[in-house]
């Protein structure tokens, strides 16, 4: 059964049908297509285009079909072309000619745009739950390491000591922004295209606002041509998932480093690590590597859809059928990666003693010396110079800053005296950092509290709260 054909003499060529078919991936939209069909049927009845008993049969058949789809009892065939065709076939099989009445005032163009919005809005909540779970696992590890010193880095070089809890929370903040982006995206996506028809609206007395409300949208589209042309919600969703993928990739990269022999900061739980087929001693962070690797396809999906859209004239063009696989793939990918990363983070063992021992290495307390000089009224420019000379002296002798003698200090500068040793411990450097958002244990405690409160709210949103 086709949804078109009246004006054609022969059937489609096999090559056309093979290229055109989308039912193998768009059947995912079936529950949403059926929900939209129910709303449309009610509006048709209100308009006097379906008798009350016809409406009852129609709604019952749509419910039955939904159940059969859920149970796998109704399966599409490749001859169905797409989800809309398949479901209309199912309806006609149940209702005969009555099944053919539902298409009045509606086109696959407004249907598919509606279905995809419904599908994505629904799945965005599940995705948000997974993101919130990962953020929660990170926050729980952070809670255990609020005052664990670690060697903070820039350029992968030891820079200044930080607390490991602060570091872990620095991976939570991007995830909180991802959640915020999802909610913001959802607000813009809550617009119903149904009623636009193919592009021009309908001459039938439909009620797009009522359909919109019934399907949980905030409003119906302001412009029927835009309603069927617009795939901003797809591109935006793919940007959110691509950026989320990038965040997971950066976290993954750090896990790979942290678990390496050279760092040795973190040990993975056996359940979240992999071995080698030839080297019996190996324990690899494959989850982290896959998280890093999958960012490629997430970014690819965004680029594919933007490129597909960029030259399209209004309104619907068949190119737009290419909008679905990238979002389905993005969701599938993230819903595999996120739980695995969450498990990895929740079960990893942080070797606090290794981190603490590494924290002062590499003259990471040099800034403390410069700041100590500044407090003694030495201009920072000069303080930087003096501290640089002190570091050079230490480097030449292969000693650390706190190992210099009183004579060494005096030789480097008149401004230096043994009192500087008070600032030459990691603990004092960390404790001194009290400003909001900084790495000191006190400030990290405040940040952690705020993060935990926000995560509770996000879990609520993921569960369906507005
Ligand atoms: N399968 C199509 C898609 O995904 C549905 C819309 C088809 N519309 C059309 N006029 N051929 O975009």
PDB file of C-alpha atoms and ligand atoms in Angstrom, residues 22 26 82 84 108-109 112 316 318 320-321 324, ligand 1:
ATOM      1  CA  UNK A  22      12.947   5.047   5.738  1.00  0.00           C
ATOM      2  CA  UNK A  26      11.637   5.847  11.397  1.00  0.00           C
ATOM      3  CA  UNK A  82       7.916   5.058   6.016  1.00  0.00           C
ATOM      4  CA  UNK A  84       3.314   6.993   8.327  1.00  0.00           C
ATOM      5  CA  UNK A 108       3.417  13.575   6.137  1.00  0.00           C
ATOM      6  CA  UNK A 109       5.233  16.895   6.126  1.00  0.00           C
ATOM      7  CA  UNK A 112       6.965  13.873  10.514  1.00  0.00           C
ATOM      8  CA  UNK A 316       9.681  20.477   2.759  1.00  0.00           C
ATOM      9  CA  UNK A 318      13.033  15.086   0.721  1.00  0.00           C
ATOM     10  CA  UNK A 320      15.063  16.354   5.246  1.00  0.00           C
ATOM     11  CA  UNK A 321      14.479  12.645   5.674  1.00  0.00           C
ATOM     12  CA  UNK A 324      16.486  11.360  11.767  1.00  0.00           C
TER      13      UNK A 324
HETATM   14  N1  LIG B   1       9.722   9.881   5.370  1.00  0.00           N
HETATM   15  C1  LIG B   1       9.606  11.271   5.155  1.00  0.00           C
HETATM   16  C2  LIG B   1      10.637  12.065   5.995  1.00  0.00           C
HETATM   17  O1  LIG B   1      11.193  11.499   6.848  1.00  0.00           O
HETATM   18  C3  LIG B   1       8.242  11.724   5.552  1.00  0.00           C
HETATM   19  C4  LIG B   1       7.789  12.925   4.824  1.00  0.00           C
HETATM   20  C5  LIG B   1       7.614  12.589   3.403  1.00  0.00           C
HETATM   21  N2  LIG B   1       6.987  13.660   2.720  1.00  0.00           N
HETATM   22  C6  LIG B   1       6.944  13.697   1.401  1.00  0.00           C
HETATM   23  N3  LIG B   1       6.330  14.689   0.871  1.00  0.00           N
HETATM   24  N4  LIG B   1       7.537  12.776   0.675  1.00  0.00           N
HETATM   25  O2  LIG B   1      10.901  13.206   5.779  1.00  0.00           O
END
